[in-house]
Amino acid sequence: MDKKPILILIETSTVACSAAISVGDRIVGYRESDEPKAHASCLAVFIDGLLKEQGISAKECSAVAVSNGPGSYTGLRVGVSTAKGISFGAGIPVISVGTLDTLAYQAITENLLPDGCRTIVPMIDARRMEVYCSVFDTDGNETGKTEAAILNTGSFTEITDKGKTLFIGDGAEKFAKLLDGSRLNAYFHQCCPKASAMAIPALKKYLNAQFEDTAYFEPFYLKEFVATKSKKGLL
């Protein structure tokens, strides 16, 4: 391993669960699963395998970066709890990366932007016609505000009117179906955020010493968790 920062990257904000190891801005190992409700069982195994693959321990890493939301309540809890455990056990700091930031960088690093694209709109499915979303430029800088938005046929017209826009995330297909090809300058990529796309924003935070208080750090849920009652009668 060279002297560049070594980061453990954790992404658990949607149905997919992934982990990666980065050295500088380069991904050297990656694991992913989209098996439903497997975050808790897969994540520790992924991280252990990645560290062994690189021949290092968590203590030799510079920091652990984790998705801080918005996204799935349960998924975010698993990711943050795992990151805290690594932080306390290995004595390394925690970095948080917004889920929407990860999707914006995913569009950039995986060359998903259409030619001439001006804007990226990451969107996480929040059930029904609602999404968690924000607006980014094509350098990965957030230019809007993270919010919960209800989609309709007029959503984001002020953005697409200005030029080509990529809607990316597990809420993109829902919006594409709603528009049904009626919107010029709107491009769509349905996907879940990946830990591998966290490398650049996590590295920037590491170099600027933007660390979380491990003991008190909590995910950004955006909306409070609401438990639903079972429709089955109690025996």
XYZ file of N, CA, C and O in Angstrom, residues 96-173:
312
model
N -18.903 11.186 7.039
C -20.228 10.939 6.478
C -20.323 11.536 5.077
O -19.797 12.614 4.812
N -20.977 10.796 4.189
C -21.182 11.245 2.807
C -22.668 11.156 2.500
O -23.285 10.107 2.693
N -23.263 12.227 2.045
C -24.677 12.224 1.709
C -24.988 11.255 0.579
O -24.217 11.138 -0.377
N -26.110 10.580 0.684
C -26.506 9.621 -0.346
C -26.649 10.296 -1.705
O -26.255 9.730 -2.735
N -27.189 11.494 -1.725
C -27.377 12.196 -2.993
C -26.043 12.644 -3.574
O -25.863 12.648 -4.805
N -25.084 12.995 -2.723
C -23.731 13.310 -3.190
C -23.114 12.091 -3.869
O -22.473 12.205 -4.928
N -23.304 10.926 -3.254
C -22.770 9.690 -3.827
C -23.335 9.444 -5.215
O -22.604 9.097 -6.149
N -24.639 9.631 -5.378
C -25.257 9.421 -6.689
C -24.749 10.423 -7.714
O -24.540 10.073 -8.887
N -24.527 11.666 -7.305
C -23.992 12.663 -8.228
C -22.601 12.257 -8.712
O -22.296 12.322 -9.909
N -21.756 11.817 -7.785
C -20.405 11.385 -8.170
C -20.435 10.072 -8.960
O -19.566 9.820 -9.796
N -21.436 9.260 -8.702
C -21.599 8.027 -9.484
C -21.856 8.367 -10.951
O -21.301 7.739 -11.856
N -22.697 9.353 -11.176
C -22.973 9.795 -12.542
C -21.709 10.291 -13.225
O -21.474 10.020 -14.418
N -20.873 10.991 -12.459
C -19.648 11.565 -13.024
C -18.585 10.496 -13.256
O -18.026 10.377 -14.354
N -18.296 9.698 -12.231
C -17.188 8.737 -12.320
C -17.488 7.551 -13.219
O -16.573 6.932 -13.760
N -18.767 7.229 -13.408
C -19.126 6.119 -14.292
C -19.506 6.601 -15.692
O -20.019 5.829 -16.503
N -19.233 7.870 -15.970
C -19.471 8.454 -17.304
C -20.917 8.254 -17.770
O -21.172 7.855 -18.912
N -21.853 8.556 -16.892
C -23.270 8.377 -17.203
C -23.919 9.650 -17.741
O -25.066 9.619 -18.181
N -23.189 10.755 -17.718
C -23.761 12.025 -18.140
C -23.916 12.078 -19.659
O -22.972 11.770 -20.388
N -25.084 12.489 -20.163
C -25.234 12.669 -21.611
C -24.377 13.845 -22.077
O -24.069 14.746 -21.288
N -23.972 13.842 -23.340
C -23.173 14.938 -23.875
C -23.900 16.267 -23.683
O -25.092 16.383 -23.986
N -23.184 17.233 -23.160
C -23.781 18.548 -22.956
C -24.633 18.661 -21.715
O -25.332 19.666 -21.539
N -24.576 17.688 -20.827
C -25.387 17.714 -19.600
C -24.992 18.901 -18.733
O -23.805 19.200 -18.555
N -25.996 19.585 -18.194
C -25.778 20.747 -17.343
C -26.019 20.459 -15.859
O -25.423 21.091 -14.989
N -26.913 19.499 -15.586
C -27.375 19.317 -14.214
C -27.593 17.842 -13.892
O -27.989 17.060 -14.756
N -27.340 17.486 -12.631
C -27.616 16.144 -12.124
C -28.653 16.268 -11.014
O -28.498 17.096 -10.110
N -29.703 15.455 -11.097
C -30.708 15.424 -10.033
C -30.771 14.002 -9.467
O -31.432 13.127 -10.020
N -30.049 13.735 -8.375
C -30.151 12.426 -7.727
C -31.491 12.320 -7.018
O -31.954 13.293 -6.404
N -32.119 11.132 -7.098
C -33.382 10.949 -6.389
C -33.495 9.546 -5.810
O -33.246 8.549 -6.501
N -33.819 9.504 -4.530
C -34.000 8.250 -3.804
C -35.495 8.011 -3.627
O -36.233 8.898 -3.200
N -35.933 6.809 -3.953
C -37.344 6.464 -3.837
C -37.798 6.559 -2.385
O -37.189 5.983 -1.492
N -38.879 7.313 -2.163
C -39.441 7.452 -0.820
C -40.875 6.934 -0.784
O -41.684 7.393 0.025
N -41.189 6.002 -1.676
C -42.505 5.354 -1.772
C -43.541 6.275 -2.414
O -43.402 7.481 -2.419
N -44.582 5.665 -2.929
C -45.631 6.344 -3.688
C -44.958 7.229 -4.743
O -44.119 6.783 -5.466
N -45.364 8.487 -4.865
C -44.752 9.362 -5.859
C -43.773 10.351 -5.230
O -43.466 11.395 -5.804
N -43.250 10.005 -4.074
C -42.324 10.888 -3.378
C -40.887 10.413 -3.541
O -40.615 9.210 -3.594
N -39.970 11.362 -3.630
C -38.538 11.053 -3.696
C -37.779 12.020 -2.795
O -38.222 13.144 -2.549
N -36.614 11.559 -2.306
C -35.663 12.453 -1.662
C -34.729 12.914 -2.775
O -34.163 12.079 -3.503
N -34.526 14.197 -2.929
C -33.762 14.662 -4.081
C -33.042 15.974 -3.778
O -33.296 16.638 -2.776
N -32.144 16.336 -4.687
C -31.497 17.639 -4.673
C -30.968 17.891 -6.080
O -31.197 17.087 -6.990
N -30.250 18.985 -6.255
C -29.724 19.362 -7.568
C -28.222 19.584 -7.444
O -27.756 20.235 -6.495
N -27.465 19.048 -8.407
C -26.007 19.173 -8.419
C -25.538 19.638 -9.799
O -26.200 19.373 -10.807
N -24.385 20.299 -9.825
C -23.772 20.587 -11.117
C -22.919 19.392 -11.540
O -22.798 18.411 -10.791
N -22.340 19.449 -12.713
C -21.616 18.289 -13.241
C -20.198 18.157 -12.680
O -19.434 17.299 -13.121
N -19.861 18.988 -11.688
C -18.613 18.815 -10.941
C -18.873 18.187 -9.573
O -17.953 18.019 -8.785
N -20.163 17.867 -9.303
C -20.508 17.228 -8.046
C -20.810 18.184 -6.917
O -20.897 17.766 -5.753
N -20.998 19.471 -7.228
C -21.329 20.461 -6.198
C -22.844 20.592 -6.073
O -23.540 20.734 -7.085
N -23.356 20.538 -4.850
C -24.794 20.677 -4.643
C -25.200 22.129 -4.834
O -24.678 23.028 -4.184
N -26.140 22.359 -5.733
C -26.620 23.713 -6.010
C -28.056 23.906 -5.535
O -28.585 25.016 -5.603
N -28.700 22.837 -5.099
C -30.068 22.907 -4.596
C -30.117 22.567 -3.130
O -29.111 22.665 -2.414
N -31.264 22.151 -2.674
C -31.461 21.791 -1.269
C -32.060 20.394 -1.186
O -32.990 20.069 -1.924
N -31.523 19.572 -0.307
C -32.058 18.236 -0.116
C -33.469 18.323 0.449
O -33.697 18.993 1.461
N -34.408 17.658 -0.213
C -35.800 17.748 0.218
C -36.566 16.490 -0.177
O -36.107 15.692 -0.999
N -37.732 16.328 0.413
C -38.672 15.289 0.008
C -39.666 15.946 -0.943
O -40.342 16.898 -0.562
N -39.718 15.472 -2.193
C -40.576 16.092 -3.202
C -41.572 15.080 -3.749
O -41.238 13.907 -3.950
N -42.792 15.532 -3.977
C -43.813 14.697 -4.608
C -43.764 14.951 -6.106
O -43.915 16.094 -6.558
N -43.524 13.907 -6.884
C -43.360 14.041 -8.326
C -44.694 14.257 -9.029
O -45.704 13.656 -8.676
N -44.666 15.128 -10.026
C -45.794 15.286 -10.938
C -45.238 15.641 -12.308
O -44.016 15.799 -12.464
N -46.080 15.757 -13.300
C -45.603 15.980 -14.671
C -44.924 17.340 -14.845
O -44.231 17.554 -15.851
N -45.077 18.225 -13.889
C -44.422 19.526 -13.986
C -43.153 19.645 -13.165
O -42.490 20.683 -13.199
N -42.795 18.581 -12.462
C -41.608 18.626 -11.598
C -40.337 18.890 -12.401
O -40.142 18.310 -13.475
N -39.485 19.768 -11.899
C -38.151 20.065 -12.436
C -38.167 20.697 -13.831
O -37.140 20.703 -14.510
N -39.297 21.251 -14.269
C -39.329 21.895 -15.583
C -38.380 23.085 -15.654
O -37.775 23.354 -16.700
N -38.226 23.806 -14.532
C -37.347 24.974 -14.539
C -35.894 24.580 -14.747
O -35.074 25.387 -15.207
N -35.567 23.320 -14.431
C -34.197 22.827 -14.617
C -34.004 22.282 -16.026
O -33.041 22.625 -16.714
N -34.916 21.442 -16.485
C -34.777 20.862 -17.821
C -34.954 21.917 -18.916
O -34.417 21.751 -20.019
N -35.660 22.989 -18.630
C -35.794 24.074 -19.612
C -34.449 24.741 -19.910
O -34.261 25.323 -20.985
N -33.518 24.627 -18.971
C -32.202 25.265 -19.133
C -31.192 24.372 -19.842
O -30.111 24.836 -20.221
N -31.500 23.076 -19.975
C -30.565 22.185 -20.660
C -30.676 20.750 -20.196
O -31.525 20.399 -19.369
N -29.821 19.907 -20.731
C -29.865 18.477 -20.449
C -29.651 18.196 -18.961
O -28.744 18.751 -18.335
N -30.489 17.320 -18.434
C -30.468 16.990 -17.015
C -30.527 15.482 -16.839
O -31.348 14.815 -17.468
N -29.638 14.943 -15.995
C -29.669 13.517 -15.687
C -30.339 13.296 -14.347
O -29.918 13.848 -13.326
N -31.401 12.495 -14.343
C -32.060 12.065 -13.113
C -31.532 10.667 -12.800
O -31.683 9.742 -13.599
N -30.901 10.515 -11.642
C -30.229 9.266 -11.315
C -30.615 8.800 -9.920
O -30.783 9.599 -9.002
N -30.769 7.489 -9.763
C -31.087 6.912 -8.465
C -32.205 5.902 -8.587
O -32.719 5.644 -9.680
N -32.628 5.340 -7.465
C -33.681 4.325 -7.526
C -35.073 4.948 -7.607
O -36.074 4.239 -7.607
N -35.142 6.282 -7.713
C -36.409 6.962 -7.965
C -36.517 7.486 -9.379
O -37.553 8.049 -9.766
N -35.465 7.301 -10.190
C -35.436 7.864 -11.541
C -36.447 7.200 -12.476
O -37.109 7.876 -13.272
N -36.574 5.897 -12.388
C -37.491 5.186 -13.274
C -38.934 5.599 -13.013
O -39.739 5.723 -13.946
